[in-house]
C-alpha positions as YAML, in Angstrom:
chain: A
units: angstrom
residues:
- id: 1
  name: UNK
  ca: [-12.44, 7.67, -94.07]
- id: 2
  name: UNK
  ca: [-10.20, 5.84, -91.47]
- id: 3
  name: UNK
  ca: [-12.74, 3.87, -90.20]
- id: 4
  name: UNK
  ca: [-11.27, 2.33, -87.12]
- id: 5
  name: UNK
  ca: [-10.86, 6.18, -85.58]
- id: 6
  name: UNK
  ca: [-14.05, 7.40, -86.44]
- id: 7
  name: UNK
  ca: [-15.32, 4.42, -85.03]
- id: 8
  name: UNK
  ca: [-13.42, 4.49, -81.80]
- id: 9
  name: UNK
  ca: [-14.44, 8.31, -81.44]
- id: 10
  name: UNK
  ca: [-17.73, 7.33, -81.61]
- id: 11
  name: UNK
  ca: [-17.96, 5.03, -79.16]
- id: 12
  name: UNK
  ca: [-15.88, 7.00, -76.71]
- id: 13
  name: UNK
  ca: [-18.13, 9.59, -76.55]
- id: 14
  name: UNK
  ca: [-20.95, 7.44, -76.58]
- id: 15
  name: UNK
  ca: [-19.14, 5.88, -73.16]
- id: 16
  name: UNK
  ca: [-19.05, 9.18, -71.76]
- id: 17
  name: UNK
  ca: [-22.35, 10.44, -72.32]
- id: 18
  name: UNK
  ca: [-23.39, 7.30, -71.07]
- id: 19
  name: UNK
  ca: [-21.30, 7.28, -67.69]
- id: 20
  name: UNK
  ca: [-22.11, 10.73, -67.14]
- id: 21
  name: UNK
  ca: [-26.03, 9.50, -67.59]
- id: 22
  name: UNK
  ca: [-25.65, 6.59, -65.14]
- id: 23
  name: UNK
  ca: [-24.18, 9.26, -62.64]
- id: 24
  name: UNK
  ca: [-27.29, 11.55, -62.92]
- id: 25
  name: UNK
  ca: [-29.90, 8.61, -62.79]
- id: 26
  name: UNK
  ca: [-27.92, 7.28, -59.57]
- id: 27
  name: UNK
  ca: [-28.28, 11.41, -57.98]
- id: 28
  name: UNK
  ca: [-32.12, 11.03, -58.91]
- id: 29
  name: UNK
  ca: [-32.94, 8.19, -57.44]
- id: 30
  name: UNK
  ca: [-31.15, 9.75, -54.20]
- id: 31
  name: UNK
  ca: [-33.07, 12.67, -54.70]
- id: 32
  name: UNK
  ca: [-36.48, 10.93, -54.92]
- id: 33
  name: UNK
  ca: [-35.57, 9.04, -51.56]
- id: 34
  name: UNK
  ca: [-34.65, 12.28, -49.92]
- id: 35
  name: UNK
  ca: [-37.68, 14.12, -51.71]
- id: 36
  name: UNK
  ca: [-35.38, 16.74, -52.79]
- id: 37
  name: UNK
  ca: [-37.60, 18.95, -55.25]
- id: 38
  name: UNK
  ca: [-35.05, 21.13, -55.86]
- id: 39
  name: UNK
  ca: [-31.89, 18.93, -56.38]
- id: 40
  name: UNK
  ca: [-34.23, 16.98, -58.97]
- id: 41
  name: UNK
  ca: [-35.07, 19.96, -60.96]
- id: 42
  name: UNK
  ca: [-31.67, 20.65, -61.10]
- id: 43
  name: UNK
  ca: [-30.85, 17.50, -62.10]
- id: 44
  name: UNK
  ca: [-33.68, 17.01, -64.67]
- id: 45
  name: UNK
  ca: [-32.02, 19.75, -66.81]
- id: 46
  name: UNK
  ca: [-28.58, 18.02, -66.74]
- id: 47
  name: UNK
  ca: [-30.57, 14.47, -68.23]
- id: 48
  name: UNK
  ca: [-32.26, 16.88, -70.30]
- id: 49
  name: UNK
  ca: [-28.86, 17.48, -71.71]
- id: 50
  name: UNK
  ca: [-27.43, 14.17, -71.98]
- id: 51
  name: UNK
  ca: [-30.36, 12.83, -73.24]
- id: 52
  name: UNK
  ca: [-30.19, 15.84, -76.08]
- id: 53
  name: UNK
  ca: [-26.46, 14.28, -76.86]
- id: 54
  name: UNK
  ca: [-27.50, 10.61, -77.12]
- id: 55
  name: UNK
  ca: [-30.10, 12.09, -79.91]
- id: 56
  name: UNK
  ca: [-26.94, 13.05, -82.02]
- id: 57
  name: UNK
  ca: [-25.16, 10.07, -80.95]
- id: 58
  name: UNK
  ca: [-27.98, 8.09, -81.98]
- id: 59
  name: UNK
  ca: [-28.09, 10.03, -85.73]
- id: 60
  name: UNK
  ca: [-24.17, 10.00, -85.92]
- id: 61
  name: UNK
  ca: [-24.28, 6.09, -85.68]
- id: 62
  name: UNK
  ca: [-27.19, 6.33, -88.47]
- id: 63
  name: UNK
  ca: [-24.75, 8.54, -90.46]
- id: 64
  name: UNK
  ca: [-21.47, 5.79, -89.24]
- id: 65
  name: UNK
  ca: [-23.13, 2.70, -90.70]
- id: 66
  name: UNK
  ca: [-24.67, 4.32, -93.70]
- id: 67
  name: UNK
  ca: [-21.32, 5.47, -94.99]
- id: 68
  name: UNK
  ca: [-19.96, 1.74, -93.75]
- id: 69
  name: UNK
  ca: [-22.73, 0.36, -96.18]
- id: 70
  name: UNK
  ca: [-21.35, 2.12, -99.05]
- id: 71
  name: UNK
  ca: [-17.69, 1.18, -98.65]
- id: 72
  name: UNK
  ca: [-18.96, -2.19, -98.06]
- id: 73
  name: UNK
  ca: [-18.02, -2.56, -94.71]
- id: 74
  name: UNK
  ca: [-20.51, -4.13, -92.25]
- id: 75
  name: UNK
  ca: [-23.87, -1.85, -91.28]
- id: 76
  name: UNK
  ca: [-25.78, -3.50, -89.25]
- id: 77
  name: UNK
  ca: [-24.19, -2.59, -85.90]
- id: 78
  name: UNK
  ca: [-21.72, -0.49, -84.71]
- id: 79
  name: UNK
  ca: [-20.24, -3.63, -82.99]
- id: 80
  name: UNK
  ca: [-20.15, -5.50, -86.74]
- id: 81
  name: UNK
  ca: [-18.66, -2.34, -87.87]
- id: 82
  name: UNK
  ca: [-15.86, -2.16, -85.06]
- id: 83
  name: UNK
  ca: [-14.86, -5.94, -85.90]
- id: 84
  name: UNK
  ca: [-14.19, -5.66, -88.64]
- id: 85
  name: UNK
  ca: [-12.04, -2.15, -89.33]
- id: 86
  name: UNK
  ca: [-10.00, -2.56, -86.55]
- id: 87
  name: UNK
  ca: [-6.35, -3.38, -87.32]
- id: 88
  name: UNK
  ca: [-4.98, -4.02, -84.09]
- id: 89
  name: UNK
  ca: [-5.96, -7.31, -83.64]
- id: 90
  name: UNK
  ca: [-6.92, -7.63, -80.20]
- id: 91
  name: UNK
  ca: [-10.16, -6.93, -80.38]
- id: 92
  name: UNK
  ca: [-10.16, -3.94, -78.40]
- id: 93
  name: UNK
  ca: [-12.59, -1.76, -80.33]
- id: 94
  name: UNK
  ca: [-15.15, -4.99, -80.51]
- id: 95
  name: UNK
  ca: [-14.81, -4.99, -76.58]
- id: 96
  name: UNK
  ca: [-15.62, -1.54, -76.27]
- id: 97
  name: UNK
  ca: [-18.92, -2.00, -78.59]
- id: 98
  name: UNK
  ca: [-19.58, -4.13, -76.57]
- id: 99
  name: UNK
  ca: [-19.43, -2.95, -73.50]
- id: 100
  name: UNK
  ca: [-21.13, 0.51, -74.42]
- id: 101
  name: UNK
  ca: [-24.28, -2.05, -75.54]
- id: 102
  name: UNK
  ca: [-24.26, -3.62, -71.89]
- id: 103
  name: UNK
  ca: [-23.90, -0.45, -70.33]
- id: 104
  name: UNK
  ca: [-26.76, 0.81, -72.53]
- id: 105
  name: UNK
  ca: [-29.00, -2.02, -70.77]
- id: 106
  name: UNK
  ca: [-27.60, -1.03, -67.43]
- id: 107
  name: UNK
  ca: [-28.79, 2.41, -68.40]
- id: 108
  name: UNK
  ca: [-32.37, 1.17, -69.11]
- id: 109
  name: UNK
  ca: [-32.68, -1.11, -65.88]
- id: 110
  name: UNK
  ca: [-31.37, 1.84, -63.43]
- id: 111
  name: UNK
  ca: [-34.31, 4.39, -65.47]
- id: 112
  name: UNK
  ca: [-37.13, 1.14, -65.26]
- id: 113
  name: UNK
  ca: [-35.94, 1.33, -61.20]
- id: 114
  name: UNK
  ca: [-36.18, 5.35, -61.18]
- id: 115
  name: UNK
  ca: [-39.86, 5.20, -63.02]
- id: 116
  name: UNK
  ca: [-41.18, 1.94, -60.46]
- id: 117
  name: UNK
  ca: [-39.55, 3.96, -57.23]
- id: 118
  name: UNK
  ca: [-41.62, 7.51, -59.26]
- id: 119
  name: UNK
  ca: [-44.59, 5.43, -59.68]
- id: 120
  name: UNK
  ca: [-44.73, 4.08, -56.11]
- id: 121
  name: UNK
  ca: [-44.38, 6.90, -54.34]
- id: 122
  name: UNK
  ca: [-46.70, 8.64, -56.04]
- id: 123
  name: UNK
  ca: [-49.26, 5.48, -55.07]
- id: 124
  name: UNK
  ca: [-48.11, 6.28, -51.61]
- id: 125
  name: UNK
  ca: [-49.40, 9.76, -51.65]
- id: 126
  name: UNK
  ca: [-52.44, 9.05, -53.50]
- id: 127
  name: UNK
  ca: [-53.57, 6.38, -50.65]
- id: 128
  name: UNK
  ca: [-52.05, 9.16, -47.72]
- id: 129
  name: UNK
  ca: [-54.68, 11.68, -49.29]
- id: 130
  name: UNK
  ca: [-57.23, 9.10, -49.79]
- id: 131
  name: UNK
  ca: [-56.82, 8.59, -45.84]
- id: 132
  name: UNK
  ca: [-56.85, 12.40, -45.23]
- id: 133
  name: UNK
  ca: [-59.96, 12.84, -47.36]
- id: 134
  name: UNK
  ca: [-61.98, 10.64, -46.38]
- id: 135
  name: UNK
  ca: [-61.25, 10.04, -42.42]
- id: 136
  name: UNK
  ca: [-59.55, 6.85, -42.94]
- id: 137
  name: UNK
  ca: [-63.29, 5.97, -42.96]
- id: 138
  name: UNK
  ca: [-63.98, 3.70, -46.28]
- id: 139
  name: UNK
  ca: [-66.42, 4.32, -48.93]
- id: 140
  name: UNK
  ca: [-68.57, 1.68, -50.17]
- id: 141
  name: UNK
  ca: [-68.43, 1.01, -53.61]
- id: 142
  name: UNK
  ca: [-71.91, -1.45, -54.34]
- id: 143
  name: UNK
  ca: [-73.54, -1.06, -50.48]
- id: 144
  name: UNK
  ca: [-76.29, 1.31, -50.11]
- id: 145
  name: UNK
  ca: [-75.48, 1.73, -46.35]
- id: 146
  name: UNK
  ca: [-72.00, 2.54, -45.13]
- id: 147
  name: UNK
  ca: [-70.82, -0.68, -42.70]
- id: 148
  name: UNK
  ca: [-66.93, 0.64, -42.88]
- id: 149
  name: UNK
  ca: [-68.08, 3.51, -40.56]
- id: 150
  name: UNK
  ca: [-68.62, 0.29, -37.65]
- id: 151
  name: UNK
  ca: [-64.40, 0.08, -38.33]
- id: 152
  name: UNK
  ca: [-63.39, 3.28, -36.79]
- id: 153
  name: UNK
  ca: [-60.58, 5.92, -38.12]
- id: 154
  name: UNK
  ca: [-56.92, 6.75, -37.19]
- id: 155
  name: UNK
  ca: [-58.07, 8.50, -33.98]
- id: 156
  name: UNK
  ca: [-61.35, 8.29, -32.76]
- id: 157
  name: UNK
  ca: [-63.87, 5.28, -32.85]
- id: 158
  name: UNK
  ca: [-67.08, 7.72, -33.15]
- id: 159
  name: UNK
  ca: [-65.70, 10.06, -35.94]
...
């Protein structure tokens, strides 16, 4: 097996699947902002995809470092593995290991960001409903007699 091209295949398409992912978590979050249903559908089909192709990225690398492991070659990471078939000497397959691990955090922090900005907004429009509900007027949680109706609502004082 020439391990320094199967290697560097791998991780190229793992940097494009990645890239491509980045892309379509950067349209989301503009989507959510805009509150573009539609656009995010759309869009939740393409991550869909990608996500689909890091599944058999994730079982070719299984199926990279077990076959490493049996010619003896490092199998423990992908970035091990890279260090130590490549020939050229200047350490541009360990670079790109590398880099495809930090862009793999990247990845996570810009989904953690998409799930907070989900999560908040859907606060927002849990407490907007609340307010619709109810009047704006507050519901006592341990008082037998409603004081919060002395506050007021959004329009009138005698709602």
């Amino acid at each position: 097996m020439p391990w320094e091209t199967e290697t560097a295949s791998y991780l190229q398409e793992l940097s494009d699947v990645q890239e491509q992912l980045l892309s379509v978590l950067h349209s989301k979050r503009r989507q959510m902002v805009a509150g573009d249903v539609e656009a995010m559908s759309a869009t939740q089909l393409e991550e869909q995809a990608l996500v689909q192709r890091l599944e058999g990225l994730t079982e070719a690398r299984s199926a990279l470092l077990a076959q490493a492991k049996i010619s003896g070659l490092p199998d423990d990471s992908v970035h091990s593995l890279a260090a130590a078939v490549e020939t050229t000497g200047d350490g541009r397959l360990g670079k790109r290991a590398r880099l495809a691990k930090e862009t793999m955090q990247h990845i996570q922090n810009e989904t953690l960001t998409n799930f907070v900005l989900a999560q908040q907004t859907v606060l927002h429009l849990s407490q907007l409903l609340q307010i619709i509900a109810t009047g704006g007027k507050l519901k006592p949680t341990y008082e037998e007699e409603n004081a919060a109706t002395q506050g007021g609502t959004l329009v009138d004082q005698d709602a």
